[in-house]
mmCIF file of C-alpha atoms in Angstrom:
data_model
loop_
_atom_site.group_PDB
_atom_site.id
_atom_site.type_symbol
_atom_site.label_atom_id
_atom_site.label_comp_id
_atom_site.label_asym_id
_atom_site.label_seq_id
_atom_site.Cartn_x
_atom_site.Cartn_y
_atom_site.Cartn_z
ATOM 1 C CA UNK K 1 -59.540 23.277 38.857
ATOM 2 C CA UNK K 2 -57.466 21.264 36.453
ATOM 3 C CA UNK K 3 -53.710 21.020 36.778
ATOM 4 C CA UNK K 4 -50.810 18.966 35.419
ATOM 5 C CA UNK K 5 -47.515 18.344 37.187
ATOM 6 C CA UNK K 6 -44.600 16.858 35.307
ATOM 7 C CA UNK K 7 -41.074 16.123 36.353
ATOM 8 C CA UNK K 8 -38.591 18.944 36.273
ATOM 9 C CA UNK K 9 -35.985 18.881 33.593
ATOM 10 C CA UNK K 10 -33.679 18.952 31.982
ATOM 11 C CA UNK K 11 -33.237 15.238 31.409
ATOM 12 C CA UNK K 12 -30.020 14.123 29.698
ATOM 13 C CA UNK K 13 -29.609 10.553 28.462
ATOM 14 C CA UNK K 14 -27.291 8.573 26.258
ATOM 15 C CA UNK K 15 -28.602 7.030 23.077
ATOM 16 C CA UNK K 16 -30.456 3.727 23.657
ATOM 17 C CA UNK K 17 -31.175 4.538 27.313
ATOM 18 C CA UNK K 18 -34.611 4.031 28.854
ATOM 19 C CA UNK K 19 -36.743 7.148 29.283
ATOM 20 C CA UNK K 20 -39.416 7.947 31.824
ATOM 21 C CA UNK K 21 -40.976 11.385 32.218
ATOM 22 C CA UNK K 22 -43.447 11.483 35.081
ATOM 23 C CA UNK K 23 -46.790 13.245 34.833
ATOM 24 C CA UNK K 24 -49.600 13.468 37.381
ATOM 25 C CA UNK K 25 -52.824 15.390 37.136
ATOM 26 C CA UNK K 26 -55.760 16.858 39.007
ATOM 27 C CA UNK K 27 -59.012 17.209 37.115
ATOM 28 C CA UNK K 28 -62.766 17.363 37.434
ATOM 29 C CA UNK K 29 -64.604 14.485 35.863
ATOM 30 C CA UNK K 30 -62.829 12.037 33.600
ATOM 31 C CA UNK K 31 -60.164 13.805 31.580
ATOM 32 C CA UNK K 32 -58.513 12.802 28.365
ATOM 33 C CA UNK K 33 -54.726 12.811 28.646
ATOM 34 C CA UNK K 34 -52.087 13.757 26.103
ATOM 35 C CA UNK K 35 -48.390 14.105 25.489
ATOM 36 C CA UNK K 36 -47.205 16.818 23.119
ATOM 37 C CA UNK K 37 -43.668 17.217 21.791
ATOM 38 C CA UNK K 38 -41.853 20.320 20.595
ATOM 39 C CA UNK K 39 -38.773 19.662 18.463
ATOM 40 C CA UNK K 40 -36.198 22.458 18.171
ATOM 41 C CA UNK K 41 -37.486 25.303 16.017
ATOM 42 C CA UNK K 42 -40.928 23.745 15.558
ATOM 43 C CA UNK K 43 -44.393 24.104 17.072
ATOM 44 C CA UNK K 44 -45.883 21.683 19.576
ATOM 45 C CA UNK K 45 -47.437 18.594 18.064
ATOM 46 C CA UNK K 46 -49.525 15.808 19.493
ATOM 47 C CA UNK K 47 -47.444 12.714 20.301
ATOM 48 C CA UNK K 48 -50.008 10.381 21.852
ATOM 49 C CA UNK K 49 -53.245 10.294 23.785
ATOM 50 C CA UNK K 50 -55.460 8.177 26.040
ATOM 51 C CA UNK K 51 -59.105 8.919 26.626
ATOM 52 C CA UNK K 52 -60.089 6.572 29.456
ATOM 53 C CA UNK K 53 -58.638 4.671 32.393
ATOM 54 C CA UNK K 54 -56.172 1.863 31.545
ATOM 55 C CA UNK K 55 -55.881 3.013 27.932
ATOM 56 C CA UNK K 56 -52.348 3.017 26.569
ATOM 57 C CA UNK K 57 -51.380 5.647 24.038
ATOM 58 C CA UNK K 58 -48.421 4.921 21.789
ATOM 59 C CA UNK K 59 -46.557 6.531 18.918
ATOM 60 C CA UNK K 60 -42.968 6.539 17.567
ATOM 61 C CA UNK K 61 -41.915 4.038 20.245
ATOM 62 C CA UNK K 62 -43.279 6.176 23.081
ATOM 63 C CA UNK K 63 -45.977 4.860 25.401
ATOM 64 C CA UNK K 64 -48.077 6.205 28.251
ATOM 65 C CA UNK K 65 -50.787 4.441 30.270
ATOM 66 C CA UNK K 66 -53.731 6.280 31.820
ATOM 67 C CA UNK K 67 -53.685 5.305 35.509
ATOM 68 C CA UNK K 68 -56.808 6.579 37.253
ATOM 69 C CA UNK K 69 -55.868 5.139 40.649
ATOM 70 C CA UNK K 70 -52.606 7.114 40.747
ATOM 71 C CA UNK K 71 -53.818 9.996 38.524
ATOM 72 C CA UNK K 72 -50.740 9.528 36.371
ATOM 73 C CA UNK K 73 -49.773 9.373 32.705
ATOM 74 C CA UNK K 74 -46.029 8.741 32.638
ATOM 75 C CA UNK K 75 -44.246 8.831 29.281
ATOM 76 C CA UNK K 76 -41.821 5.986 28.516
ATOM 77 C CA UNK K 77 -39.569 4.880 25.711
ATOM 78 C CA UNK K 78 -37.382 1.820 25.806
ATOM 79 C CA UNK K 79 -34.483 3.106 23.712
ATOM 80 C CA UNK K 80 -34.138 6.815 22.978
ATOM 81 C CA UNK K 81 -32.452 8.280 19.930
ATOM 82 C CA UNK K 82 -30.683 11.584 19.384
ATOM 83 C CA UNK K 83 -33.663 12.645 17.259
ATOM 84 C CA UNK K 84 -35.923 12.384 20.341
ATOM 85 C CA UNK K 85 -34.268 15.465 21.826
ATOM 86 C CA UNK K 86 -37.140 17.877 22.380
ATOM 87 C CA UNK K 87 -39.416 19.405 24.999
ATOM 88 C CA UNK K 88 -42.246 17.112 26.121
ATOM 89 C CA UNK K 89 -45.522 18.468 27.518
ATOM 90 C CA UNK K 90 -48.152 16.503 29.404
ATOM 91 C CA UNK K 91 -51.698 17.859 29.011
ATOM 92 C CA UNK K 92 -55.312 17.111 29.792
ATOM 93 C CA UNK K 93 -58.742 18.071 28.537
ATOM 94 C CA UNK K 94 -61.686 17.693 30.847
ATOM 95 C CA UNK K 95 -65.358 18.030 31.371
ATOM 96 C CA UNK K 96 -67.301 21.054 30.347
ATOM 97 C CA UNK K 97 -64.431 22.642 28.498
ATOM 98 C CA UNK K 98 -63.849 20.085 25.771
ATOM 99 C CA UNK K 99 -61.637 22.373 23.732
ATOM 100 C CA UNK K 100 -59.351 23.838 26.384
ATOM 101 C CA UNK K 101 -56.101 21.990 27.119
ATOM 102 C CA UNK K 102 -54.320 22.297 30.467
ATOM 103 C CA UNK K 103 -50.569 21.819 30.075
ATOM 104 C CA UNK K 104 -47.672 20.994 32.348
ATOM 105 C CA UNK K 105 -44.484 23.056 32.331
ATOM 106 C CA UNK K 106 -42.667 20.878 29.847
ATOM 107 C CA UNK K 107 -39.577 18.685 30.259
ATOM 108 C CA UNK K 108 -36.503 19.228 28.115
ATOM 109 C CA UNK K 109 -34.927 15.960 26.972
ATOM 110 C CA UNK K 110 -31.443 15.891 25.490
ATOM 111 C CA UNK K 111 -30.127 12.627 24.062
ATOM 112 C CA UNK K 112 -26.387 12.387 23.446
ATOM 113 C CA UNK K 113 -24.813 10.007 20.917
ATOM 114 C CA UNK I 1 -49.592 28.057 4.114
ATOM 115 C CA UNK I 2 -48.171 24.746 5.217
ATOM 116 C CA UNK I 3 -48.382 25.461 8.923
ATOM 117 C CA UNK I 4 -49.367 28.024 11.522
ATOM 118 C CA UNK I 5 -47.280 31.136 11.079
ATOM 119 C CA UNK I 6 -46.623 33.674 13.821
ATOM 120 C CA UNK I 7 -44.961 37.044 13.588
ATOM 121 C CA UNK I 8 -42.766 38.488 14.766
ATOM 122 C CA UNK I 9 -40.733 35.578 16.091
ATOM 123 C CA UNK I 10 -39.097 37.884 18.624
ATOM 124 C CA UNK I 11 -40.245 41.212 20.018
ATOM 125 C CA UNK I 12 -38.425 43.411 22.492
ATOM 126 C CA UNK I 13 -40.364 46.373 23.821
ATOM 127 C CA UNK I 14 -40.237 48.903 26.593
ATOM 128 C CA UNK I 15 -42.562 48.813 29.554
ATOM 129 C CA UNK I 16 -45.690 50.828 28.842
ATOM 130 C CA UNK I 17 -45.669 50.363 25.065
ATOM 131 C CA UNK I 18 -48.362 48.500 23.131
ATOM 132 C CA UNK I 19 -47.536 45.403 21.097
ATOM 133 C CA UNK I 20 -49.427 43.471 18.458
ATOM 134 C CA UNK I 21 -48.756 39.803 17.732
ATOM 135 C CA UNK I 22 -50.004 38.123 14.612
ATOM 136 C CA UNK I 23 -51.111 34.577 13.850
ATOM 137 C CA UNK I 24 -51.823 33.110 10.420
ATOM 138 C CA UNK I 25 -53.631 29.798 10.941
ATOM 139 C CA UNK I 26 -53.669 26.919 8.529
ATOM 140 C CA UNK I 27 -56.052 27.721 5.710
ATOM 141 C CA UNK I 28 -59.540 26.401 6.387
ATOM 142 C CA UNK I 29 -59.011 25.839 10.111
ATOM 143 C CA UNK I 30 -62.039 27.168 11.938
ATOM 144 C CA UNK I 31 -60.705 27.073 15.505
ATOM 145 C CA UNK I 32 -57.875 29.271 16.734
ATOM 146 C CA UNK I 33 -56.249 29.448 20.170
ATOM 147 C CA UNK I 34 -53.794 31.721 21.899
ATOM 148 C CA UNK I 35 -51.664 30.365 24.749
ATOM 149 C CA UNK I 36 -48.697 31.846 26.535
ATOM 150 C CA UNK I 37 -45.797 30.300 28.398
ATOM 151 C CA UNK I 38 -43.929 32.320 30.948
ATOM 152 C CA UNK I 39 -40.481 31.162 31.995
ATOM 153 C CA UNK I 40 -40.683 28.041 34.145
ATOM 154 C CA UNK I 41 -44.449 27.770 33.770
ATOM 155 C CA UNK I 42 -46.844 25.629 31.774
ATOM 156 C CA UNK I 43 -48.800 26.887 28.820
ATOM 157 C CA UNK I 44 -51.668 29.150 29.904
ATOM 158 C CA UNK I 45 -54.836 29.332 27.837
ATOM 159 C CA UNK I 46 -55.675 32.886 26.794
ATOM 160 C CA UNK I 47 -58.483 32.875 24.225
ATOM 161 C CA UNK I 48 -60.342 30.582 21.820
ATOM 162 C CA UNK I 49 -62.098 31.448 18.558
ATOM 163 C CA UNK I 50 -64.437 29.048 16.789
ATOM 164 C CA UNK I 51 -65.849 30.233 13.502
ATOM 165 C CA UNK I 52 -68.293 33.079 13.973
ATOM 166 C CA UNK I 53 -69.198 32.135 17.561
ATOM 167 C CA UNK I 54 -68.416 34.459 20.447
ATOM 168 C CA UNK I 55 -64.830 33.806 21.548
ATOM 169 C CA UNK I 56 -63.954 32.297 24.925
ATOM 170 C CA UNK I 57 -61.898 35.073 26.499
ATOM 171 C CA UNK I 58 -61.794 33.532 29.969
ATOM 172 C CA UNK I 59 -58.005 33.169 29.988
ATOM 173 C CA UNK I 60 -57.093 36.768 29.221
ATOM 174 C CA UNK I 61 -55.218 37.935 32.321
ATOM 175 C CA UNK I 62 -56.320 41.579 32.298
ATOM 176 C CA UNK I 63 -58.153 44.177 30.246
ATOM 177 C CA UNK I 64 -54.809 45.170 28.732
ATOM 178 C CA UNK I 65 -55.057 42.018 26.627
ATOM 179 C CA UNK I 66 -57.369 41.729 23.641
ATOM 180 C CA UNK I 67 -57.561 39.577 20.547
ATOM 181 C CA UNK I 68 -59.404 39.738 17.274
ATOM 182 C CA UNK I 69 -60.109 37.356 14.486
ATOM 183 C CA UNK I 70 -62.115 38.096 11.394
ATOM 184 C CA UNK I 71 -63.890 35.018 10.099
ATOM 185 C CA UNK I 72 -61.459 32.132 9.728
ATOM 186 C CA UNK I 73 -58.405 34.174 8.912
ATOM 187 C CA UNK I 74 -55.637 36.004 10.681
ATOM 188 C CA UNK I 75 -55.772 36.741 14.392
ATOM 189 C CA UNK I 76 -54.009 39.493 16.286
ATOM 190 C CA UNK I 77 -53.282 39.550 20.006
ATOM 191 C CA UNK I 78 -52.782 43.056 21.365
ATOM 192 C CA UNK I 79 -51.198 43.862 24.698
ATOM 193 C CA UNK I 80 -51.554 47.478 25.811
ATOM 194 C CA UNK I 81 -49.253 49.231 28.258
ATOM 195 C CA UNK I 82 -46.972 46.202 28.500
ATOM 196 C CA UNK I 83 -45.563 45.176 31.864
ATOM 197 C CA UNK I 84 -42.491 43.091 32.630
ATOM 198 C CA UNK I 85 -44.715 40.207 33.745
ATOM 199 C CA UNK I 86 -46.059 40.026 30.177
ATOM 200 C CA UNK I 87 -42.686 38.665 29.036
ATOM 201 C CA UNK I 88 -43.400 35.176 27.695
ATOM 202 C CA UNK I 89 -43.650 33.048 24.581
ATOM 203 C CA UNK I 90 -47.055 33.592 22.978
ATOM 204 C CA UNK I 91 -48.263 30.561 21.054
ATOM 205 C CA UNK I 92 -51.028 30.325 18.506
ATOM 206 C CA UNK I 93 -52.690 27.094 17.430
ATOM 207 C CA UNK I 94 -55.399 26.205 14.953
ATOM 208 C CA UNK I 95 -57.634 23.207 14.413
ATOM 209 C CA UNK I 96 -59.708 21.933 11.550
ATOM 210 C CA UNK I 97 -63.456 21.671 11.856
ATOM 211 C CA UNK I 98 -64.523 18.146 12.709
ATOM 212 C CA UNK I 99 -61.125 16.977 13.892
ATOM 213 C CA UNK I 100 -60.503 15.836 17.455
ATOM 214 C CA UNK I 101 -60.240 18.664 19.937
ATOM 215 C CA UNK I 102 -56.663 17.797 20.858
ATOM 216 C CA UNK I 103 -55.395 17.862 17.279
ATOM 217 C CA UNK I 104 -54.027 21.349 17.442
ATOM 218 C CA UNK I 105 -51.379 22.663 15.101
ATOM 219 C CA UNK I 106 -49.118 25.097 16.895
ATOM 220 C CA UNK I 107 -46.962 27.869 15.538
ATOM 221 C CA UNK I 108 -43.404 28.392 16.736
ATOM 222 C CA UNK I 109 -44.454 31.293 18.917
ATOM 223 C CA UNK I 110 -43.517 34.915 19.511
ATOM 224 C CA UNK I 111 -40.940 35.520 22.225
ATOM 225 C CA UNK I 112 -41.964 38.793 23.887
ATOM 226 C CA UNK I 113 -39.486 40.556 26.138
ATOM 227 C CA UNK I 114 -40.616 43.640 28.054
ATOM 228 C CA UNK I 115 -37.721 45.698 29.399
#
């Protein structure tokens, strides 16, 4: 079956620090990969996506590259801001179930000024 | 409304009682999902509605769980004879017809605590 493993949180950084949140996956076929973000008091929302190997998804300064050889989709940002404090979820959609997302546990990021 | 609305935001109940959770999707969204997140776990798919098609109930964990949706409107998730392991955040999401399958709009969830 499909599964997503992402690094345990919480992650605490100072403003302007470099961020990496690791994500690896197991899936049948060739999944599409996603990062979702949940800001305090809000619902999850799509942050970025990549649909095939070597694709790079990017949005709001965040990037993630679909690495088929390592089955990974690590989230990175070069310089985090206080406003990036949120919970980040890695997810995939695969194969015959093209509407069902499989999520990781989420990683809480706190950025201090 | 402007977004997906869920009610109540918090629910505390006693073991063995029934609970009903409500989701108001974005107007016009044909697809509706229920997920839950237990403490320390990822989001688990529960059920998927798409228009008037038969729902995908494959994620419902037991026959104590049921969900309804009439047309493209409100959905209710009912848990009968609640157990402590049902304690979780229950999330609803909706999606517009024709949009990419990952473009879900999530509500803020209902935190269910079973004592």
